[in-house]
Amino acid sequence: MARAIVYTELGSPDVLQLVDIPDPVAGPGQVVVRVEAAGVNPLDAKRRSGKRPMPPITEPRRVGFDGAGVIDSVGDDVTEFAVGDRVAFGGADGSYATLLVVQVENLHTLPDAVTAAEGAALSIPVGTAYQCLRSLQVGDGDTLLIHAGSGAVGQAAIQFAVAWGATVIATGSPERHEQLRELGAIPVAYGDGLVDRVRTAAPNGVTVVLDCIGTDEAIEVSKELVADHDRIATIVRGPDAESLGIRAFSGGSPIPLTKQELAWREEGVRVAIDLIASGDFQVELGAELPLSEAAEAHRLIEAHQARGKITLVP
């Protein structure tokens, strides 16, 4: 039998259980992936704890969306992929598992130069970064301020924006400044005086902001620096973004993503895979834990002790 992480009630990481499940079967337009790495995202912990509104639990609820592995079987009408293909995927509910059914449209071919852990680290953070920057029309001549540049979304956004010709300023703790420089950003520290430090780093002004931290400081500084508030976006403060006069993307937004925004997310993953394979894009990998230690992975995420992407290995 296959195995998967589930929970039957909201609560602490301790509600997560590793259980046996029937081996999944691929239907039309689907494949079964033998998971080699499952990505752990803050969204997973928010859903488990009840911080992200969800319908009532009526049966064991699966966990996770992102992962990578090898195709184990295919549906009758699947011609784009074959058994044995290495793939990365996102948007597949229940990726904390040994075997998982995935829709073909959620698959990306994974070249040998890209590890399973790297593939599992892409869908939510990298897709989010790419979509946000495309929606904000970031490009040559822009000066982009990223709040929390050392996080997974922030790191991806720095690399895309620099490649597109933008100057990037990224906030982060001092111990992460050298890493931000290596990615191509000008680092600045959080805290009192932030607006002055950003102005010093960007004497010609800031034209666009991506907020990945959601603090009042980040929002207030962004609005003070950028006159066009339509070019300020948050991936954290979705529920009150409208009242703040800024845009909201990602799971924090009460407004569903458009077809174009969803397409950009998938495009971003494909672009990142090719760039990783050619050595032109970095993904910071963190702890690699056994599937049975999913609860510990969530504790690390919630304590903000995860430096780099945590992956679970069945």
C-alpha positions as YAML, in Angstrom:
chain: A
units: angstrom
residues:
- id: 1
  name: MET
  ca: [0.00, 0.00, 0.00]
- id: 2
  name: ALA
  ca: [0.93, 3.63, -0.42]
- id: 3
  name: ARG
  ca: [1.49, 5.92, 2.56]
- id: 4
  name: ALA
  ca: [0.43, 9.52, 3.13]
- id: 5
  name: ILE
  ca: [0.30, 12.22, 5.78]
- id: 6
  name: VAL
  ca: [-3.24, 13.16, 6.88]
- id: 7
  name: TYR
  ca: [-5.02, 14.97, 9.70]
- id: 8
  name: THR
  ca: [-8.57, 14.64, 11.01]
- id: 9
  name: GLU
  ca: [-8.72, 17.77, 13.16]
- id: 10
  name: LEU
  ca: [-7.18, 21.23, 13.17]
- id: 11
  name: GLY
  ca: [-4.40, 21.91, 15.60]
- id: 12
  name: SER
  ca: [-0.69, 21.71, 16.30]
- id: 13
  name: PRO
  ca: [1.74, 19.74, 14.11]
- id: 14
  name: ASP
  ca: [0.99, 16.76, 16.31]
- id: 15
  name: VAL
  ca: [-2.32, 16.22, 14.46]
- id: 16
  name: LEU
  ca: [-0.36, 15.01, 11.42]
- id: 17
  name: GLN
  ca: [-0.42, 11.24, 11.00]
- id: 18
  name: LEU
  ca: [1.35, 8.86, 8.60]
- id: 19
  name: VAL
  ca: [-1.19, 6.27, 7.42]
- id: 20
  name: ASP
  ca: [-1.55, 3.52, 4.83]
- id: 21
  name: ILE
  ca: [-3.77, 4.36, 1.85]
- id: 22
  name: PRO
  ca: [-4.86, 2.32, -1.18]
- id: 23
  name: ASP
  ca: [-2.48, 2.56, -4.12]
- id: 24
  name: PRO
  ca: [-3.79, 5.39, -6.32]
- id: 25
  name: VAL
  ca: [-4.92, 4.70, -9.89]
- id: 26
  name: ALA
  ca: [-4.43, 7.14, -12.77]
- id: 27
  name: GLY
  ca: [-7.61, 8.17, -14.59]
- id: 28
  name: PRO
  ca: [-8.02, 10.09, -17.86]
- id: 29
  name: GLY
  ca: [-5.51, 12.90, -18.12]
- id: 30
  name: GLN
  ca: [-3.64, 11.72, -15.04]
- id: 31
  name: VAL
  ca: [-0.47, 9.94, -14.01]
- id: 32
  name: VAL
  ca: [0.66, 8.35, -10.76]
- id: 33
  name: VAL
  ca: [3.96, 9.78, -9.51]
- id: 34
  name: ARG
  ca: [6.25, 7.88, -7.17]
- id: 35
  name: VAL
  ca: [7.18, 10.85, -4.99]
- id: 36
  name: GLU
  ca: [10.89, 11.35, -4.31]
- id: 37
  name: ALA
  ca: [10.59, 14.74, -2.59]
- id: 38
  name: ALA
  ca: [7.60, 16.74, -1.34]
- id: 39
  name: GLY
  ca: [7.94, 20.47, -0.79]
- id: 40
  name: VAL
  ca: [6.86, 21.92, 2.57]
- id: 41
  name: ASN
  ca: [5.25, 25.37, 2.34]
- id: 42
  name: PRO
  ca: [3.95, 27.80, 4.99]
- id: 43
  name: LEU
  ca: [0.50, 27.39, 3.40]
- id: 44
  name: ASP
  ca: [0.49, 23.73, 4.47]
- id: 45
  name: ALA
  ca: [0.91, 24.69, 8.12]
- id: 46
  name: LYS
  ca: [-1.66, 27.49, 7.89]
- id: 47
  name: ARG
  ca: [-4.28, 25.08, 6.57]
- id: 48
  name: ARG
  ca: [-3.47, 22.46, 9.21]
- id: 49
  name: SER
  ca: [-3.64, 24.96, 12.08]
- id: 50
  name: GLY
  ca: [-6.86, 26.63, 10.92]
- id: 51
  name: LYS
  ca: [-5.20, 29.97, 10.14]
- id: 52
  name: ARG
  ca: [-6.30, 29.59, 6.53]
- id: 53
  name: PRO
  ca: [-10.11, 29.19, 6.30]
- id: 54
  name: MET
  ca: [-11.13, 25.79, 4.92]
- id: 55
  name: PRO
  ca: [-14.36, 23.78, 4.77]
- id: 56
  name: PRO
  ca: [-15.05, 21.53, 7.77]
- id: 57
  name: ILE
  ca: [-13.06, 18.27, 7.86]
- id: 58
  name: THR
  ca: [-15.36, 15.37, 6.97]
- id: 59
  name: GLU
  ca: [-12.68, 12.78, 6.11]
- id: 60
  name: PRO
  ca: [-8.91, 12.55, 6.62]
- id: 61
  name: ARG
  ca: [-7.40, 15.59, 4.93]
- id: 62
  name: ARG
  ca: [-4.22, 15.27, 2.88]
- id: 63
  name: VAL
  ca: [-1.31, 17.71, 3.04]
- id: 64
  name: GLY
  ca: [1.00, 19.39, 0.52]
- id: 65
  name: PHE
  ca: [0.85, 20.58, -3.09]
- id: 66
  name: ASP
  ca: [4.38, 20.48, -4.53]
- id: 67
  name: GLY
  ca: [6.73, 17.63, -5.26]
- id: 68
  name: ALA
  ca: [8.93, 15.73, -7.68]
- id: 69
  name: GLY
  ca: [9.49, 12.12, -8.57]
- id: 70
  name: VAL
  ca: [9.18, 9.48, -11.26]
- id: 71
  name: ILE
  ca: [6.03, 8.51, -13.16]
- id: 72
  name: ASP
  ca: [4.86, 5.10, -11.96]
- id: 73
  name: SER
  ca: [1.82, 4.66, -14.23]
- id: 74
  name: VAL
  ca: [-0.22, 6.68, -16.73]
- id: 75
  name: GLY
  ca: [-3.89, 6.99, -17.66]
- id: 76
  name: ASP
  ca: [-5.09, 5.42, -20.91]
- id: 77
  name: ASP
  ca: [-5.19, 8.70, -22.84]
- id: 78
  name: VAL
  ca: [-1.87, 10.15, -21.64]
- id: 79
  name: THR
  ca: [0.64, 10.51, -24.47]
- id: 80
  name: GLU
  ca: [2.83, 13.42, -23.28]
- id: 81
  name: PHE
  ca: [4.49, 11.43, -20.49]
- id: 82
  name: ALA
  ca: [5.61, 7.85, -19.99]
- id: 83
  name: VAL
  ca: [6.44, 5.53, -17.11]
- id: 84
  name: GLY
  ca: [9.90, 6.35, -15.82]
- id: 85
  name: ASP
  ca: [9.86, 10.06, -16.72]
- id: 86
  name: ARG
  ca: [11.26, 12.40, -14.06]
- id: 87
  name: VAL
  ca: [8.79, 15.18, -13.26]
- id: 88
  name: ALA
  ca: [8.11, 18.09, -10.92]
- id: 89
  name: PHE
  ca: [4.56, 19.08, -10.07]
- id: 90
  name: GLY
  ca: [2.43, 21.59, -8.21]
- id: 91
  name: GLY
  ca: [-1.25, 22.02, -7.48]
- id: 92
  name: ALA
  ca: [-1.59, 18.35, -6.59]
- id: 93
  name: ASP
  ca: [-3.42, 18.05, -3.29]
- id: 94
  name: GLY
  ca: [-1.69, 15.59, -0.95]
- id: 95
  name: SER
  ca: [1.95, 15.59, -2.04]
- id: 96
  name: TYR
  ca: [3.12, 14.35, 1.38]
- id: 97
  name: ALA
  ca: [2.84, 10.76, 0.15]
- id: 98
  name: THR
  ca: [4.70, 7.89, -1.46]
- id: 99
  name: LEU
  ca: [2.41, 7.69, -4.50]
- id: 100
  name: LEU
  ca: [0.21, 10.48, -5.83]
- id: 101
  name: VAL
  ca: [-2.22, 11.04, -8.70]
- id: 102
  name: VAL
  ca: [-1.32, 14.21, -10.63]
- id: 103
  name: GLN
  ca: [-3.12, 15.90, -13.51]
- id: 104
  name: VAL
  ca: [-0.99, 16.06, -16.67]
- id: 105
  name: GLU
  ca: [-1.35, 19.85, -16.87]
- id: 106
  name: ASN
  ca: [0.38, 20.14, -13.47]
- id: 107
  name: LEU
  ca: [3.49, 18.24, -14.56]
- id: 108
  name: HIS
  ca: [6.86, 19.59, -15.68]
- id: 109
  name: THR
  ca: [9.60, 17.42, -17.16]
- id: 110
  name: LEU
  ca: [12.61, 17.39, -14.84]
- id: 111
  name: PRO
  ca: [16.01, 17.11, -16.56]
- id: 112
  name: ASP
  ca: [18.76, 15.04, -14.93]
- id: 113
  name: ALA
  ca: [20.64, 18.23, -14.01]
- id: 114
  name: VAL
  ca: [17.82, 19.23, -11.61]
- id: 115
  name: THR
  ca: [17.42, 17.25, -8.38]
- id: 116
  name: ALA
  ca: [14.09, 16.05, -7.02]
- id: 117
  name: ALA
  ca: [14.51, 18.40, -4.03]
- id: 118
  name: GLU
  ca: [15.02, 21.36, -6.37]
- id: 119
  name: GLY
  ca: [11.99, 20.33, -8.42]
- id: 120
  name: ALA
  ca: [9.85, 20.07, -5.28]
- id: 121
  name: ALA
  ca: [10.91, 23.57, -4.22]
- id: 122
  name: LEU
  ca: [9.50, 25.41, -7.23]
- id: 123
  name: SER
  ca: [5.76, 25.44, -7.74]
- id: 124
  name: ILE
  ca: [4.39, 27.69, -4.99]
- id: 125
  name: PRO
  ca: [7.32, 30.04, -4.25]
- id: 126
  name: VAL
  ca: [8.85, 30.33, -7.72]
- id: 127
  name: GLY
  ca: [5.51, 30.36, -9.50]
- id: 128
  name: THR
  ca: [4.29, 33.04, -7.10]
- id: 129
  name: ALA
  ca: [7.37, 35.22, -7.63]
- id: 130
  name: TYR
  ca: [7.19, 35.00, -11.41]
- id: 131
  name: GLN
  ca: [3.45, 35.72, -11.55]
- id: 132
  name: CYS
  ca: [3.71, 38.69, -9.20]
- id: 133
  name: LEU
  ca: [6.50, 40.29, -11.19]
- id: 134
  name: ARG
  ca: [4.70, 39.73, -14.49]
- id: 135
  name: SER
  ca: [1.49, 41.19, -13.03]
- id: 136
  name: LEU
  ca: [3.43, 44.22, -11.78]
- id: 137
  name: GLN
  ca: [5.11, 44.54, -15.21]
- id: 138
  name: VAL
  ca: [8.59, 44.58, -13.72]
- id: 139
  name: GLY
  ca: [11.25, 45.17, -16.34]
- id: 140
  name: ASP
  ca: [14.23, 47.12, -17.59]
- id: 141
  name: GLY
  ca: [14.58, 50.48, -15.83]
- id: 142
  name: ASP
  ca: [12.51, 49.56, -12.77]
- id: 143
  name: THR
  ca: [13.79, 49.73, -9.23]
- id: 144
  name: LEU
  ca: [12.08, 46.95, -7.30]
- id: 145
  name: LEU
  ca: [11.90, 46.81, -3.51]
- id: 146
  name: ILE
  ca: [11.33, 43.31, -2.12]
- id: 147
  name: HIS
  ca: [10.42, 42.96, 1.54]
- id: 148
  name: ALA
  ca: [11.84, 39.69, 2.96]
- id: 149
  name: GLY
  ca: [14.17, 39.07, 0.06]
- id: 150
  name: SER
  ca: [15.83, 36.06, 1.69]
- id: 151
  name: GLY
  ca: [12.64, 33.97, 1.74]
- id: 152
  name: ALA
  ca: [11.88, 31.48, -1.02]
- id: 153
  name: VAL
  ca: [9.57, 33.86, -2.94]
- id: 154
  name: GLY
  ca: [11.93, 36.77, -2.40]
- id: 155
  name: GLN
  ca: [14.99, 34.90, -3.67]
- id: 156
  name: ALA
  ca: [13.18, 33.81, -6.82]
- id: 157
  name: ALA
  ca: [11.84, 37.32, -7.41]
- id: 158
  name: ILE
  ca: [15.32, 38.83, -7.10]
- id: 159
  name: GLN
  ca: [16.72, 36.50, -9.74]
- id: 160
  name: PHE
  ca: [13.88, 37.00, -12.23]
- id: 161
  name: ALA
  ca: [13.86, 40.79, -11.80]
- id: 162
  name: VAL
  ca: [17.64, 41.11, -12.21]
- id: 163
  name: ALA
  ca: [17.50, 38.95, -15.35]
- id: 164
  name: TRP
  ca: [14.82, 41.29, -16.74]
- id: 165
  name: GLY
  ca: [16.95, 44.39, -16.22]
- id: 166
  name: ALA
  ca: [15.55, 45.76, -12.95]
- id: 167
  name: THR
  ca: [17.56, 47.12, -10.04]
- id: 168
  name: VAL
  ca: [16.56, 45.21, -6.90]
- id: 169
  name: ILE
  ca: [16.67, 46.32, -3.27]
- id: 170
  name: ALA
  ca: [15.84, 43.58, -0.77]
- id: 171
  name: THR
  ca: [15.23, 43.76, 2.96]
- id: 172
  name: GLY
  ca: [16.66, 41.05, 5.16]
- id: 173
  name: SER
  ca: [18.49, 40.39, 8.40]
- id: 174
  name: PRO
  ca: [22.20, 41.33, 8.35]
- id: 175
  name: GLU
  ca: [23.36, 37.71, 8.36]
- id: 176
  name: ARG
  ca: [21.56, 37.20, 5.02]
- id: 177
  name: HIS
  ca: [22.92, 40.30, 3.28]
- id: 178
  name: GLU
  ca: [25.83, 38.56, 1.57]
- id: 179
  name: GLN
  ca: [23.47, 35.99, 0.09]
- id: 180
  name: LEU
  ca: [21.18, 38.76, -1.19]
- id: 181
  name: ARG
  ca: [24.18, 40.42, -2.84]
- id: 182
  name: GLU
  ca: [25.14, 37.14, -4.51]
- id: 183
  name: LEU
  ca: [21.65, 36.92, -6.00]
- id: 184
  name: GLY
  ca: [22.03, 40.42, -7.43]
- id: 185
  name: ALA
  ca: [20.15, 42.58, -4.90]
- id: 186
  name: ILE
  ca: [21.20, 45.57, -2.81]
- id: 187
  name: PRO
  ca: [20.49, 44.48, 0.79]
- id: 188
  name: VAL
  ca: [19.03, 46.73, 3.48]
- id: 189
  name: ALA
  ca: [18.14, 45.91, 7.08]
- id: 190
  name: TYR
  ca: [14.66, 45.96, 8.59]
- id: 191
  name: GLY
  ca: [13.69, 48.27, 11.42]
- id: 192
  name: ASP
  ca: [13.65, 51.95, 12.30]
- id: 193
  name: GLY
  ca: [14.97, 54.14, 9.51]
- id: 194
  name: LEU
  ca: [14.11, 51.67, 6.75]
- id: 195
  name: VAL
  ca: [12.66, 54.29, 4.43]
- id: 196
  name: ASP
  ca: [15.85, 56.37, 4.67]
- id: 197
  name: ARG
  ca: [18.07, 53.33, 4.03]
- id: 198
  name: VAL
  ca: [16.04, 52.44, 0.95]
- id: 199
  name: ARG
  ca: [16.25, 56.01, -0.35]
- id: 200
  name: THR
  ca: [20.01, 55.92, 0.09]
- id: 201
  name: ALA
  ca: [20.20, 52.63, -1.82]
- id: 202
  name: ALA
  ca: [17.87, 53.96, -4.54]
- id: 203
  name: PRO
  ca: [18.65, 57.67, -5.01]
- id: 204
  name: ASN
  ca: [16.50, 57.78, -8.16]
- id: 205
  name: GLY
  ca: [13.50, 56.32, -6.34]
- id: 206
  name: VAL
  ca: [11.62, 53.03, -6.13]
- id: 207
  name: THR
  ca: [9.09, 52.24, -8.87]
- id: 208
  name: VAL
  ca: [7.59, 48.93, -7.72]
- id: 209
  name: VAL
  ca: [7.29, 46.83, -4.53]
- id: 210
  name: LEU
  ca: [6.71, 43.16, -3.74]
- id: 211
  name: ASP
  ca: [5.87, 42.58, -0.07]
- id: 212
  name: CYS
  ca: [6.64, 39.07, 1.17]
- id: 213
  name: ILE
  ca: [6.51, 39.77, 4.91]
- id: 214
  name: GLY
  ca: [3.27, 41.67, 5.57]
- id: 215
  name: THR
  ca: [4.39, 43.89, 8.44]
- id: 216
  name: ASP
  ca: [2.91, 47.35, 8.96]
- id: 217
  name: GLU
  ca: [6.42, 48.73, 8.49]
- id: 218
  name: ALA
  ca: [6.72, 47.11, 5.06]
- id: 219
  name: ILE
  ca: [3.35, 48.44, 3.91]
- id: 220
  name: GLU
  ca: [3.88, 51.98, 5.24]
- id: 221
  name: VAL
  ca: [7.37, 52.26, 3.75]
- id: 222
  name: SER
  ca: [6.15, 50.94, 0.40]
- id: 223
  name: LYS
  ca: [3.32, 53.47, 0.19]
- id: 224
  name: GLU
  ca: [5.66, 56.30, 1.13]
- id: 225
  name: LEU
  ca: [8.21, 55.35, -1.52]
- id: 226
  name: VAL
  ca: [5.97, 54.47, -4.49]
- id: 227
  name: ALA
  ca: [3.43, 56.97, -5.75]
- id: 228
  name: ASP
  ca: [1.57, 54.49, -7.97]
- id: 229
  name: HIS
  ca: [0.05, 52.14, -5.40]
- id: 230
  name: ASP
  ca: [-1.11, 49.83, -8.18]
- id: 231
  name: ARG
  ca: [2.55, 48.81, -8.40]
- id: 232
  name: ILE
  ca: [2.66, 47.69, -4.76]
- id: 233
  name: ALA
  ca: [1.68, 44.08, -4.20]
- id: 234
  name: THR
  ca: [1.59, 41.83, -1.15]
- id: 235
  name: ILE
  ca: [1.47, 38.05, -0.93]
- id: 236
  name: VAL
  ca: [0.68, 38.20, 2.81]
- id: 237
  name: ARG
  ca: [-1.88, 40.92, 3.54]
- id: 238
  name: GLY
  ca: [-4.60, 39.71, 1.19]
- id: 239
  name: PRO
  ca: [-7.70, 40.27, 3.39]
- id: 240
  name: ASP
  ca: [-6.95, 43.94, 4.03]
- id: 241
  name: ALA
  ca: [-5.01, 44.84, 0.86]
- id: 242
  name: GLU
  ca: [-7.97, 46.67, -0.66]
- id: 243
  name: SER
  ca: [-8.39, 48.88, 2.39]
- id: 244
  name: LEU
  ca: [-4.65, 49.59, 2.27]
- id: 245
  name: GLY
  ca: [-4.94, 50.63, -1.37]
- id: 246
  name: ILE
  ca: [-2.49, 48.03, -2.68]
- id: 247
  name: ARG
  ca: [-2.72, 44.81, -4.69]
- id: 248
  name: ALA
  ca: [-2.78, 41.27, -3.31]
- id: 249
  name: PHE
  ca: [-1.68, 38.04, -4.97]
- id: 250
  name: SER
  ca: [-1.17, 34.43, -3.97]
- id: 251
  name: GLY
  ca: [-3.15, 32.52, -1.36]
- id: 252
  name: GLY
  ca: [-3.44, 35.63, 0.78]
- id: 253
  name: SER
  ca: [-5.78, 37.28, -1.70]
- id: 254
  name: PRO
  ca: [-9.55, 36.94, -1.48]
- id: 255
  name: ILE
  ca: [-9.68, 37.51, -5.25]
- id: 256
  name: PRO
  ca: [-9.06, 34.36, -7.34]
- id: 257
  name: LEU
  ca: [-6.15, 34.48, -9.73]
- id: 258
  name: THR
  ca: [-7.01, 35.09, -13.38]
- id: 259
  name: LYS
  ca: [-6.28, 32.58, -16.14]
- id: 260
  name: GLN
  ca: [-3.34, 34.74, -17.19]
- id: 261
  name: GLU
  ca: [-1.94, 34.84, -13.66]
- id: 262
  name: LEU
  ca: [-2.26, 31.07, -13.34]
- id: 263
  name: ALA
  ca: [-0.56, 30.63, -16.72]
- id: 264
  name: TRP
  ca: [2.31, 32.85, -15.56]
- id: 265
  name: ARG
  ca: [2.79, 30.64, -12.52]
- id: 266
  name: GLU
  ca: [3.19, 27.54, -14.66]
- id: 267
  name: GLU
  ca: [5.47, 29.44, -17.04]
- id: 268
  name: GLY
  ca: [7.64, 30.54, -14.13]
- id: 269
  name: VAL
  ca: [8.23, 26.95, -13.03]
- id: 270
  name: ARG
  ca: [9.23, 25.90, -16.56]
- id: 271
  name: VAL
  ca: [11.57, 28.88, -16.88]
- id: 272
  name: ALA
  ca: [13.18, 28.15, -13.49]
- id: 273
  name: ILE
  ca: [13.75, 24.47, -14.32]
- id: 274
  name: ASP
  ca: [15.61, 25.41, -17.50]
- id: 275
  name: LEU
  ca: [17.65, 28.04, -15.67]
- id: 276
  name: ILE
  ca: [18.58, 25.64, -12.86]
- id: 277
  name: ALA
  ca: [19.68, 23.06, -15.42]
- id: 278
  name: SER
  ca: [21.96, 25.65, -17.07]
- id: 279
  name: GLY
  ca: [23.35, 26.87, -13.74]
- id: 280
  name: ASP
  ca: [21.68, 30.28, -13.95]
- id: 281
  name: PHE
  ca: [19.15, 30.05, -11.09]
- id: 282
  name: GLN
  ca: [19.57, 29.12, -7.44]
- id: 283
  name: VAL
  ca: [17.15, 27.38, -5.10]
- id: 284
  name: GLU
  ca: [18.15, 27.38, -1.45]
- id: 285
  name: LEU
  ca: [17.52, 23.92, -0.04]
- id: 286
  name: GLY
  ca: [17.05, 23.36, 3.66]
- id: 287
  name: ALA
  ca: [16.41, 20.32, 5.81]
- id: 288
  name: GLU
  ca: [15.54, 17.02, 4.14]
- id: 289
  name: LEU
  ca: [13.35, 15.00, 6.49]
- id: 290
  name: PRO
  ca: [11.68, 11.58, 6.25]
- id: 291
  name: LEU
  ca: [7.97, 11.65, 5.45]
- id: 292
  name: SER
  ca: [7.32, 10.33, 8.96]
- id: 293
  name: GLU
  ca: [8.71, 13.61, 10.35]
- id: 294
  name: ALA
  ca: [6.18, 15.90, 8.68]
- id: 295
  name: ALA
  ca: [5.21, 17.29, 12.10]
- id: 296
  name: GLU
  ca: [8.80, 18.39, 12.72]
- id: 297
  name: ALA
  ca: [8.86, 20.07, 9.30]
- id: 298
  name: HIS
  ca: [5.78, 22.07, 10.27]
- id: 299
  name: ARG
  ca: [7.33, 23.04, 13.61]
- id: 300
  name: LEU
  ca: [10.36, 24.43, 11.80]
- id: 301
  name: ILE
  ca: [8.16, 26.37, 9.38]
- id: 302
  name: GLU
  ca: [6.03, 27.86, 12.15]
- id: 303
  name: ALA
  ca: [9.04, 28.77, 14.30]
- id: 304
  name: HIS
  ca: [10.63, 30.51, 11.27]
- id: 305
  name: GLN
  ca: [13.67, 28.28, 11.75]
- id: 306
  name: ALA
  ca: [13.67, 26.95, 8.21]
- id: 307
  name: ARG
  ca: [16.60, 28.37, 6.28]
- id: 308
  name: GLY
  ca: [15.98, 27.09, 2.78]
- id: 309
  name: LYS
  ca: [13.27, 24.86, 1.38]
- id: 310
  name: ILE
  ca: [12.30, 21.90, 3.59]
- id: 311
  name: THR
  ca: [11.52, 18.70, 1.71]
- id: 312
  name: LEU
  ca: [10.04, 15.42, 2.87]
- id: 313
  name: VAL
  ca: [11.45, 12.21, 1.46]
- id: 314
  name: PRO
  ca: [9.21, 9.11, 1.43]
...
